[in-house]
Amino acid sequence: MSGNRELRGRARGMGWRASRAWGWWRRGAFDGAGLSRGRGAIGRAMVAALLLTWLGLTPAAWGQRSTVSTGYYDPDTSFRPELSPRDVHVIVTVLGLKPEEVAAVNTLYDGYTSELATGARAVMRDVGEAIEKAEVMEDARLLGPADSSWGKWRTQADDIKVRFLEDLKSLLTKDQEARWPLVERELRRFKLIGNGRIAGESVDLTRVADEVVPKVWENPEAAQVLEEYAATFDRALMARETAAGRFGQGKESWSKLVEDEPTKAEEAFQDVLRVRRALRDVNQRYERQLEGKLSDEEAAKLRDAIFEKSFPRLFKETYSQRYIEAACNVESLTPEQRARAIELRQGYVAAVRAWRTRAAGAMVEYETQDYPQELLVKLGKIPAGFADGFQGYSFLPEDHPLRKVRLDRYALDKESREKMQKILSPEQRRGLAVQPESTASFTDYSPYTP
């Protein structure tokens, strides 16, 4: 499964240290699902902080001092309710609740989120106090209370969710309770859909439709498509979990197969890939059906949202993108400059949109070759050293479609930015808040296991 990790490092000083640190990261710190074998989010944050710190050290500082950081949570994401308001909306729709029953569920949900928020504040206080004391005393052992508080919180959050679902179930009539297996199906999809690896596999058509077409459930034909989708997707989802689960919760059994019988490992990888593609096919088939039940405007919104969620790496903002946008907003532009800048931006946006379509096609074609790096080494497709660090597309030949399409994007960005620079005066260029990047940033989507 994809790690989706963010790697940042200075352009200089990324030699053997980066390779060793990244190799250690890949070999044992994380399992196939991208979760630390140690303390979950704590371990992930700690490994990330250590790696980023090592990559940033200068040679002179390497043997003298280092900075070690331990992170416990992301304040923006770690305390979000596992069930979002949209998830609850889907659940009550599946159950067919009446308005007054929906109001009762919303009251329950408010209590659920309130209890989570209260617990979150207590955890942040406990962790913060432990960190402050440990830093002042320069004694990492004093982080113990933070470890304990965070561990208890994860259990507490699960318990709060279970109570919410039990309370929700207690509100149902016998007829509604008979539909509870449908709720369990929805919860299963919410939980497991993120285990996708290929483009479009982790897209939840129900969620996306609910986001971009708010009244989709009021359209009987569209609602029928979504109900059929949920049942079909659930079967394909469970087939995927069974196929991918053959290799255990960690990566040990997969690594052993790669080491002992790489040819069989390649066959197993292709077998799981076929199941993953079948799951994506369900998404694509029902997306087309749903679009046929919507207005042209709604269908276009749905199509764009599905595409972006299927290929997020094609939507990473570039320096040239930011530059062009900032240039169009310079207050001192003359009317003639502004007209030229806006025209250039419109052409650039259209060209990027067309490029994304081509790049998406190249990415889908590459899926059958996108093996874990350790398997590529055992099959003799890349040198052994390539398995020890982040590589991206660096081992692909220069004429590979993915490298060519990526080069096309770079050329488009560079040419468009330079044209925009010519529209601006020297003073306007100097006043732009957007500056060239000082940090190289890569997101690693390479798989660990099938």
Coordinates of C-alpha atoms in Angstrom, one line a residue:
M1 CA 0.0 0.0 0.0
S2 CA 1.1 3.5 -0.6
G3 CA 3.0 5.2 2.1
N4 CA 2.1 8.7 1.0
R5 CA 4.9 10.1 3.0
E6 CA 6.2 13.6 2.8
L7 CA 10.0 13.9 2.5
R8 CA 11.7 17.2 3.0
G9 CA 15.4 17.8 2.9
R10 CA 18.0 20.4 2.0
A11 CA 19.3 20.3 -1.5
R12 CA 22.8 19.8 0.0
G13 CA 23.7 17.2 2.5
M14 CA 21.3 14.6 1.2
G15 CA 24.0 12.0 0.4
W16 CA 24.6 8.7 2.4
R17 CA 22.7 10.1 5.4
A18 CA 19.5 10.4 3.5
S19 CA 19.9 7.0 2.0
R20 CA 20.6 5.3 5.3
A21 CA 17.8 7.1 7.1
W22 CA 15.3 6.4 4.3
G23 CA 16.4 2.8 4.1
W24 CA 15.8 2.3 7.8
W25 CA 12.4 3.9 7.4
R26 CA 11.4 1.5 4.7
R27 CA 13.0 -1.7 6.2
G28 CA 11.4 -1.8 9.5
A29 CA 9.9 1.3 11.0
F30 CA 6.6 1.0 9.2
D31 CA 4.4 -1.9 8.2
G32 CA 2.5 -2.4 5.0
A33 CA -0.4 -0.3 6.0
G34 CA 1.8 2.7 6.8
L35 CA 1.3 2.4 10.6
S36 CA 4.2 2.3 13.1
R37 CA 4.7 -1.0 14.8
G38 CA 5.3 0.9 17.9
R39 CA 3.0 3.7 19.0
G40 CA 0.9 4.4 15.9
A41 CA 0.7 8.2 15.3
I42 CA 3.4 8.7 17.9
G43 CA 5.8 6.5 16.1
R44 CA 5.0 8.0 12.7
A45 CA 5.6 11.5 13.9
M46 CA 8.8 10.5 15.7
V47 CA 10.3 8.7 12.8
A48 CA 9.3 11.6 10.5
A49 CA 10.9 14.1 12.8
L50 CA 14.1 12.1 13.2
L51 CA 14.4 11.7 9.4
L52 CA 13.7 15.3 8.6
T53 CA 16.2 16.4 11.2
W54 CA 18.9 14.1 9.9
L55 CA 18.4 15.3 6.3
G56 CA 18.8 18.9 7.4
L57 CA 22.1 18.4 9.3
T58 CA 25.3 19.9 7.8
P59 CA 28.4 17.7 7.6
A60 CA 30.1 19.7 10.4
A61 CA 27.2 19.3 12.8
W62 CA 26.7 15.5 12.1
G63 CA 29.3 14.4 14.7
Q64 CA 28.8 17.1 17.2
R65 CA 25.1 17.5 18.0
S66 CA 21.6 16.6 16.7
T67 CA 18.0 17.4 17.4
V68 CA 15.6 14.7 18.3
S69 CA 11.8 15.4 18.3
T70 CA 8.9 13.3 19.4
G71 CA 5.5 14.2 18.1
Y72 CA 2.2 12.9 19.6
Y73 CA -0.6 14.4 17.5
D74 CA -1.5 16.8 14.7
P75 CA -3.8 19.4 16.3
D76 CA -5.6 19.8 13.0
T77 CA -6.4 16.2 12.3
S78 CA -5.7 13.9 15.3
F79 CA -8.9 14.8 17.2
R80 CA -11.4 14.9 14.4
P81 CA -14.4 12.6 15.0
E82 CA -14.1 9.4 13.2
L83 CA -17.6 9.8 12.0
S84 CA -18.1 13.1 10.2
P85 CA -21.4 14.9 9.8
R86 CA -21.6 13.7 6.2
D87 CA -21.0 10.1 7.4
V88 CA -23.9 10.5 9.8
H89 CA -26.0 12.0 7.0
V90 CA -25.3 8.9 4.9
I91 CA -26.2 6.6 7.8
V92 CA -29.6 8.3 8.5
T93 CA -30.4 8.3 4.8
V94 CA -29.7 4.5 4.6
L95 CA -31.9 4.0 7.6
G96 CA -34.7 6.1 6.1
L97 CA -35.3 8.1 9.3
K98 CA -38.0 10.7 9.6
P99 CA -37.2 14.4 10.2
E100 CA -37.9 14.2 14.0
E101 CA -35.7 11.0 14.2
V102 CA -32.9 12.7 12.3
A103 CA -33.1 15.6 14.8
A104 CA -32.7 13.1 17.7
V105 CA -29.7 11.5 15.9
N106 CA -28.2 15.0 15.4
T107 CA -28.6 15.6 19.2
L108 CA -26.8 12.3 19.9
Y109 CA -24.0 13.3 17.4
D110 CA -23.6 16.7 19.1
G111 CA -23.0 14.8 22.4
Y112 CA -20.6 12.5 20.7
T113 CA -18.5 15.4 19.3
S114 CA -18.7 17.3 22.6
E115 CA -17.4 14.4 24.6
L116 CA -14.6 13.9 22.1
A117 CA -13.7 17.6 22.3
T118 CA -13.6 17.5 26.1
G119 CA -11.3 14.5 26.1
A120 CA -9.1 16.0 23.4
R121 CA -8.5 19.1 25.6
A122 CA -7.5 17.0 28.5
V123 CA -5.0 15.0 26.4
M124 CA -3.5 18.2 24.9
R125 CA -3.1 19.5 28.4
D126 CA -1.5 16.3 29.7
V127 CA 0.8 15.9 26.8
G128 CA 1.8 19.6 26.8
E129 CA 2.7 19.5 30.6
A130 CA 4.8 16.4 30.1
I131 CA 6.6 17.9 27.1
E132 CA 7.3 21.1 29.0
K133 CA 8.7 19.3 32.0
A134 CA 10.8 16.9 29.9
E135 CA 12.3 19.7 27.9
V136 CA 13.1 21.8 31.0
M137 CA 14.7 18.9 32.7
E138 CA 16.3 17.6 29.4
D139 CA 15.1 14.1 30.3
A140 CA 13.2 12.2 27.7
R141 CA 12.0 9.7 30.3
L142 CA 9.7 12.3 31.6
L143 CA 7.6 11.9 28.4
G144 CA 6.1 8.8 30.0
P145 CA 2.9 10.6 31.1
A146 CA 2.4 11.9 27.6
D147 CA 2.8 8.4 26.1
S148 CA 0.2 7.1 28.7
S149 CA -2.3 9.9 28.1
W150 CA -2.2 9.6 24.3
G151 CA -2.6 5.8 24.5
K152 CA -5.6 6.1 26.8
W153 CA -7.1 8.7 24.6
R154 CA -7.1 6.4 21.5
T155 CA -9.0 3.7 23.5
Q156 CA -11.3 6.4 24.9
A157 CA -12.1 7.8 21.5
D158 CA -13.1 4.3 20.2
D159 CA -15.3 3.7 23.3
I160 CA -17.1 7.0 22.7
K161 CA -17.8 6.1 19.1
V162 CA -19.1 2.6 20.1
R163 CA -21.5 4.3 22.7
F164 CA -22.7 6.7 20.0
L165 CA -23.6 3.8 17.7
E166 CA -25.3 1.9 20.4
D167 CA -27.3 4.9 21.4
L168 CA -28.2 5.5 17.8
K169 CA -29.4 1.9 17.4
S170 CA -31.5 2.2 20.6
L171 CA -33.5 5.0 18.9
L172 CA -34.6 2.8 16.0
T173 CA -37.9 1.1 15.4
K174 CA -37.9 -2.7 14.6
D175 CA -38.2 -2.0 10.9
Q176 CA -35.3 0.4 11.0
E177 CA -33.2 -1.9 13.2
A178 CA -33.7 -4.5 10.5
R179 CA -31.7 -2.2 8.2
W180 CA -28.8 -2.0 10.7
P181 CA -26.6 -4.3 8.6
L182 CA -26.7 -1.6 6.0
V183 CA -25.2 0.8 8.5
E184 CA -22.5 -1.7 9.3
R185 CA -21.8 -1.9 5.6
E186 CA -21.4 1.9 5.4
L187 CA -19.1 1.9 8.5
R188 CA -17.1 -0.9 6.9
R189 CA -16.6 1.3 3.7
F190 CA -15.7 4.3 5.8
K191 CA -13.0 2.3 7.6
L192 CA -11.5 0.3 4.9
I193 CA -11.7 2.4 1.7
G194 CA -8.5 4.2 2.5
N195 CA -6.5 1.0 2.1
G196 CA -6.4 1.6 -1.7
R197 CA -3.1 1.8 -3.6
I198 CA -4.0 2.5 -7.2
A199 CA -5.7 5.7 -8.6
G200 CA -9.4 5.7 -8.0
E201 CA -9.5 2.8 -5.7
S202 CA -10.0 4.7 -2.5
V203 CA -12.7 7.0 -3.8
D204 CA -16.0 6.8 -2.0
L205 CA -18.6 7.7 -4.6
T206 CA -21.3 8.1 -2.0
R207 CA -19.3 10.6 0.0
V208 CA -18.2 12.6 -3.0
A209 CA -21.7 12.8 -4.4
D210 CA -23.0 13.9 -1.0
E211 CA -20.3 16.6 -0.9
V212 CA -20.6 18.1 -4.4
V213 CA -24.4 17.4 -5.1
P214 CA -26.0 18.2 -1.7
K215 CA -29.5 17.2 -2.8
V216 CA -28.5 14.0 -4.5
W217 CA -30.6 11.9 -2.1
E218 CA -33.7 13.8 -3.1
N219 CA -33.3 12.5 -6.6
P220 CA -34.9 9.0 -6.5
E221 CA -33.0 7.7 -9.5
A222 CA -29.7 8.9 -8.2
A223 CA -30.4 7.6 -4.8
Q224 CA -31.2 4.2 -6.3
V225 CA -27.8 4.2 -8.1
L226 CA -26.0 5.0 -4.8
E227 CA -27.8 2.2 -3.0
E228 CA -26.8 -0.3 -5.7
Y229 CA -23.3 1.1 -5.6
A230 CA -23.0 0.6 -1.9
A231 CA -23.9 -3.1 -2.1
T232 CA -21.7 -3.8 -5.1
F233 CA -18.8 -1.9 -3.7
D234 CA -19.0 -3.7 -0.4
R235 CA -18.5 -7.1 -2.1
A236 CA -15.5 -5.8 -4.1
L237 CA -14.1 -4.1 -1.0
M238 CA -14.2 -7.4 1.0
A239 CA -12.6 -9.2 -1.9
R240 CA -9.8 -6.7 -1.9
E241 CA -9.2 -6.9 1.8
T242 CA -9.1 -10.7 1.6
A243 CA -6.6 -10.7 -1.3
A244 CA -4.3 -8.0 0.2
G245 CA -4.6 -9.6 3.6
R246 CA -2.9 -12.7 2.5
F247 CA 0.4 -11.2 3.5
G248 CA -0.4 -10.5 7.1
Q249 CA -0.8 -7.3 9.0
G250 CA 2.9 -6.4 8.6
K251 CA 5.2 -6.9 5.7
E252 CA 7.2 -9.9 7.1
S253 CA 5.4 -12.6 5.1
W254 CA 5.6 -10.4 1.9
S255 CA 9.3 -9.7 2.4
K256 CA 9.9 -13.5 2.9
L257 CA 8.2 -14.3 -0.3
V258 CA 10.1 -11.6 -2.2
E259 CA 13.4 -12.9 -0.7
D260 CA 12.7 -16.6 -1.3
E261 CA 10.6 -16.7 -4.4
P262 CA 10.5 -13.3 -6.2
T263 CA 8.8 -14.7 -9.3
K264 CA 5.9 -15.9 -7.2
A265 CA 5.9 -12.6 -5.4
E266 CA 5.5 -10.9 -8.8
E267 CA 2.6 -13.2 -9.6
A268 CA 1.0 -12.5 -6.3
F269 CA 1.4 -8.7 -6.8
Q270 CA -0.4 -9.0 -10.2
D271 CA -3.2 -11.1 -8.6
V272 CA -3.9 -8.4 -6.0
L273 CA -3.6 -5.7 -8.6
R274 CA -6.4 -7.3 -10.6
V275 CA -8.7 -7.3 -7.5
R276 CA -7.8 -3.6 -6.9
R277 CA -8.6 -2.7 -10.4
A278 CA -12.0 -4.6 -10.1
L279 CA -12.8 -2.3 -7.1
R280 CA -11.9 0.8 -9.1
D281 CA -14.0 -0.5 -12.0
V282 CA -17.0 -0.5 -9.6
N283 CA -16.4 3.1 -8.8
Q284 CA -16.0 4.1 -12.5
R285 CA -19.1 2.1 -13.6
Y286 CA -21.4 3.6 -11.0
E287 CA -20.0 7.1 -11.4
R288 CA -21.1 6.9 -15.1
Q289 CA -24.5 5.7 -14.1
L290 CA -24.9 8.4 -11.5
E291 CA -23.8 11.2 -13.9
G292 CA -26.6 10.0 -16.2
K293 CA -29.1 10.8 -13.4
L294 CA -27.8 14.3 -12.7
S295 CA -27.9 17.7 -14.5
D296 CA -25.0 18.6 -16.7
E297 CA -23.7 21.0 -14.1
E298 CA -23.9 18.4 -11.3
A299 CA -22.4 15.7 -13.4
A300 CA -19.4 18.0 -14.3
K301 CA -18.9 18.8 -10.6
L302 CA -19.0 15.1 -9.7
R303 CA -16.6 14.1 -12.5
D304 CA -14.0 16.8 -11.5
A305 CA -14.2 15.9 -7.8
I306 CA -13.8 12.2 -8.5
F307 CA -10.8 12.9 -10.8
E308 CA -9.0 15.0 -8.2
K309 CA -9.5 12.5 -5.5
S310 CA -8.3 9.7 -7.8
F311 CA -5.1 11.5 -8.9
P312 CA -4.2 13.8 -6.0
R313 CA -0.5 13.8 -6.9
L314 CA -1.4 15.6 -10.2
F315 CA -2.9 18.5 -8.2
K316 CA 0.2 19.3 -6.1
E317 CA 0.7 23.0 -6.5
T318 CA 3.9 24.1 -8.2
Y319 CA 6.0 27.2 -7.7
S320 CA 5.0 28.4 -11.2
Q321 CA 1.3 28.0 -10.3
R322 CA 1.7 30.2 -7.3
Y323 CA 3.8 32.7 -9.2
I324 CA 1.3 33.1 -12.0
E325 CA -1.6 33.5 -9.5
A326 CA 0.3 36.0 -7.4
A327 CA 1.2 38.0 -10.5
C328 CA -2.4 38.3 -11.6
N329 CA -3.2 39.9 -8.2
V330 CA -0.5 42.6 -8.2
E331 CA -2.3 45.8 -7.3
S332 CA -0.1 48.0 -9.4
L333 CA -0.9 46.2 -12.7
T334 CA -2.0 48.6 -15.5
P335 CA -5.2 47.6 -17.3
E336 CA -3.2 46.4 -20.2
Q337 CA -0.9 44.3 -18.0
R338 CA -3.9 42.8 -16.1
A339 CA -5.6 41.8 -19.3
R340 CA -2.5 40.1 -20.6
A341 CA -1.8 38.4 -17.2
I342 CA -5.4 37.0 -17.0
E343 CA -5.3 35.8 -20.5
L344 CA -2.0 34.0 -19.8
R345 CA -3.4 32.4 -16.6
Q346 CA -6.5 31.2 -18.5
G347 CA -4.3 29.5 -21.1
Y348 CA -2.1 28.0 -18.5
V349 CA -5.0 26.6 -16.5
A350 CA -6.5 25.0 -19.6
A351 CA -3.1 23.5 -20.5
V352 CA -2.6 22.1 -17.0
R353 CA -6.1 20.6 -17.2
A354 CA -5.2 18.9 -20.5
W355 CA -1.9 17.7 -19.1
R356 CA -3.6 16.1 -16.1
T357 CA -5.7 14.0 -18.3
R358 CA -2.6 12.8 -20.2
A359 CA -0.7 12.2 -17.0
A360 CA -3.5 10.2 -15.5
G361 CA -3.5 7.9 -18.5
A362 CA 0.2 7.4 -18.1
M363 CA -0.1 6.6 -14.4
V364 CA -2.8 4.0 -15.0
E365 CA -0.7 2.3 -17.6
Y366 CA 2.2 2.2 -15.2
E367 CA 0.3 0.4 -12.4
T368 CA 1.3 -3.0 -13.7
Q369 CA 5.0 -2.1 -13.3
D370 CA 4.8 -0.2 -10.1
Y371 CA 6.2 -2.9 -7.9
P372 CA 7.7 -2.5 -4.4
Q373 CA 11.3 -1.5 -4.7
E374 CA 12.6 -4.6 -2.9
L375 CA 10.8 -6.7 -5.5
L376 CA 12.3 -4.7 -8.4
V377 CA 15.7 -5.4 -6.9
K378 CA 15.2 -9.1 -6.6
L379 CA 13.8 -9.3 -10.1
G380 CA 16.9 -7.5 -11.4
K381 CA 15.0 -4.5 -12.7
I382 CA 16.9 -1.9 -10.6
P383 CA 20.2 -1.9 -8.8
A384 CA 20.3 -3.0 -5.2
G385 CA 21.1 0.5 -3.9
F386 CA 17.8 1.8 -5.2
A387 CA 15.9 0.0 -2.5
D388 CA 17.5 2.1 0.2
G389 CA 16.0 5.5 -0.4
F390 CA 13.3 7.5 -2.0
Q391 CA 13.5 7.2 -5.8
G392 CA 10.2 8.3 -7.3
Y393 CA 10.5 7.9 -11.0
S394 CA 14.3 8.3 -11.1
F395 CA 15.0 4.6 -12.1
L396 CA 12.7 4.9 -15.2
P397 CA 14.3 5.3 -18.6
E398 CA 14.4 8.8 -20.0
D399 CA 11.9 7.8 -22.8
H400 CA 9.4 6.3 -20.3
P401 CA 5.9 7.9 -20.8
L402 CA 5.8 9.0 -17.1
R403 CA 9.1 10.8 -17.3
K404 CA 8.1 12.4 -20.6
V405 CA 4.7 13.6 -19.3
R406 CA 6.4 15.0 -16.2
L407 CA 8.9 16.8 -18.3
D408 CA 6.1 18.3 -20.3
R409 CA 4.6 19.8 -17.1
Y410 CA 8.0 21.2 -16.1
A411 CA 8.4 22.8 -19.6
L412 CA 4.8 24.2 -19.4
D413 CA 5.4 25.7 -16.0
K414 CA 8.7 27.2 -16.8
E415 CA 7.5 28.7 -20.1
S416 CA 4.4 30.2 -18.6
R417 CA 6.2 31.6 -15.6
E418 CA 8.8 33.3 -17.9
K419 CA 6.0 34.8 -20.0
M420 CA 4.4 36.2 -16.9
Q421 CA 7.7 37.7 -15.8
K422 CA 7.9 39.6 -19.0
I423 CA 4.5 41.1 -18.4
L424 CA 5.6 42.5 -15.0
S425 CA 8.0 45.3 -14.5
P426 CA 11.2 44.7 -12.6
E427 CA 9.7 46.5 -9.5
Q428 CA 6.6 44.4 -9.7
R429 CA 8.6 41.2 -9.9
R430 CA 10.7 42.1 -6.9
G431 CA 7.5 42.9 -4.9
L432 CA 6.0 39.5 -5.4
A433 CA 5.6 37.5 -2.2
V434 CA 6.2 34.2 -4.0
Q435 CA 9.8 33.3 -4.0
P436 CA 11.7 30.3 -5.5
E437 CA 11.6 27.1 -3.3
S438 CA 14.3 26.6 -0.7
T439 CA 13.2 23.1 0.3
A440 CA 12.7 20.0 -2.0
S441 CA 9.5 18.2 -1.2
F442 CA 8.5 14.8 -2.5
T443 CA 5.5 12.6 -1.7
D444 CA 6.4 8.9 -1.9
Y445 CA 3.5 6.8 -3.3
S446 CA 5.6 3.7 -3.9
P447 CA 4.0 0.5 -2.5
Y448 CA 5.4 -1.7 0.2
T449 CA 3.2 -4.7 -0.5
P450 CA 0.7 -5.8 -3.2

